């Protein structure tokens, strides 16, 4: 590999080891590389890069979805979801454990955030499940695994980042995530049913009465799902109905979340203040990361680094399938040290040209990256979902990671399945939008 590639990794990891913020690390790495290997006016080039990325229209959806998530975090939506789902989940082996999976699936279609999905659903379901006597292992494990669906089922903050940095249609990415997201949720539910069938003691015997709930009560409970279904209709309905772009749909979602919070009596002056501060802090952090990634991506392309790395990988003679296996392992290792946003923005400028050169569709690779980030969410020591659940339960990270391991293995196998049958990802975008 060229001296530029070696310099990139040396500078990058030296700054990371020094504790420099990830956004600044990316920007500083790019600046030093350009200063070392090219004689160009950086004082004019870097501001232009910053202006181009931060004024991208597609990026507008991100702060709006973050604002919506902050609003929903402070509503009673999780209680409504539990009450609406419990009578129906009682019909399945595993009983109320399925509320974790189905609840996370529904909330994922609203929030766009994995950590928010885990937090909101876990606040209500974990206490209730443990109070009723369900196994602590499977209650926590199923929540951690299902919480990752917040990134795969649209709308997704990670998909917006990938779409902007990779110049890929965000609407097509959202569409591509629907079928894999539902299939992965169904796989989690299948594991819960199998696990509790093999080990019946995980579900208290008293819960058998849930299968005898009158059908009238089940249908009456559906009214508690109305707030969540209303928000899904606001966001996804407006997009797929052709009424709004992703950015406009995010604005509709903010309005809908505000209405839900107001109707539920959650909209106080203190809540509004907390929502605005939380949104500004999160958006500022992500904006700095995206900006640094954009500068590094442009610098790397200018120096020919992606082409050099691609040539090196091509020289290894890996088949397309083995390339994906290597990338899965690479991202699992990276996920032990970095959060999902940082993983994508650091690696995308180099990895995307490689996978496109291997013949993989860029929409498919976007979903692959989302799944890689989801696995990182439950990989210690820097697994955000593990930290969220630790805050809810005060259990050790080692214990939480252990009970979550089956769901990590399921996701690993699911990625391999998508590699063998990529049509699972691409069929909906192709049918709806062609190409």
Coordinates of N, CA and C in Angstrom, one line a residue, residues 3 10 28 34 83 106 118 144 150 197 202 214 230 234 244 246 276 284-285 311 322 364 373 378 393 414:
X3 N 2.3 5.2 0.7 CA 2.7 5.9 1.9 C 1.5 6.7 2.4
X10 N -1.9 5.8 10.6 CA -1.0 6.2 11.7 C -1.6 7.5 12.4
X28 N -8.9 16.6 11.3 CA -7.5 16.9 11.5 C -6.7 15.9 10.7
X34 N -3.5 16.2 3.6 CA -3.4 17.2 2.4 C -2.2 18.1 2.6
X83 N -49.7 -2.0 26.9 CA -51.1 -2.4 27.2 C -51.7 -2.9 25.9
X106 N -42.3 -1.6 16.4 CA -43.2 -0.5 16.2 C -42.5 0.8 16.5
X118 N -34.5 1.2 22.6 CA -34.2 0.3 23.7 C -34.6 1.0 25.0
X144 N -32.3 -6.2 24.4 CA -31.1 -5.7 23.8 C -31.0 -6.0 22.3
X150 N -34.0 -0.3 15.8 CA -34.2 1.1 15.7 C -33.4 1.7 14.5
X197 N -39.6 -22.7 24.8 CA -40.2 -24.0 24.6 C -39.2 -25.1 25.2
X202 N -38.5 -20.4 32.0 CA -38.2 -19.0 31.7 C -39.5 -18.2 31.8
X214 N -60.3 -13.0 26.8 CA -61.4 -12.9 25.8 C -61.0 -12.1 24.6
X230 N -50.6 6.2 14.7 CA -50.8 7.5 14.2 C -49.4 8.1 13.7
X234 N -48.0 9.2 10.1 CA -47.5 10.5 9.8 C -46.1 10.4 9.0
X244 N -44.7 13.5 0.8 CA -43.5 14.2 1.4 C -42.2 13.5 1.1
X246 N -38.3 12.6 2.5 CA -37.9 12.2 3.9 C -37.7 13.4 4.8
X276 N -35.4 20.5 23.7 CA -34.6 21.3 22.8 C -33.1 21.2 23.1
X284 N -25.4 18.6 17.4 CA -24.1 19.2 17.3 C -23.0 18.1 17.2
X285 N -23.2 17.1 18.0 CA -22.2 16.0 18.0 C -22.2 15.3 16.7
X311 N -7.1 -1.8 -4.6 CA -6.2 -2.6 -5.3 C -5.5 -3.7 -4.4
X322 N -16.5 -14.0 0.6 CA -15.4 -14.0 1.6 C -15.1 -12.5 2.0
X364 N -27.9 -2.3 -1.2 CA -27.7 -3.5 -0.4 C -26.6 -3.3 0.6
X373 N -23.6 -2.0 12.2 CA -23.7 -1.1 13.3 C -24.6 -1.6 14.4
X378 N -24.5 -4.0 20.4 CA -24.6 -5.0 21.5 C -23.2 -5.8 21.7
X393 N -31.1 -1.4 34.5 CA -31.2 -2.6 35.4 C -30.1 -2.6 36.4
X414 N -27.9 -13.6 9.9 CA -28.8 -12.9 9.0 C -28.1 -12.1 7.9

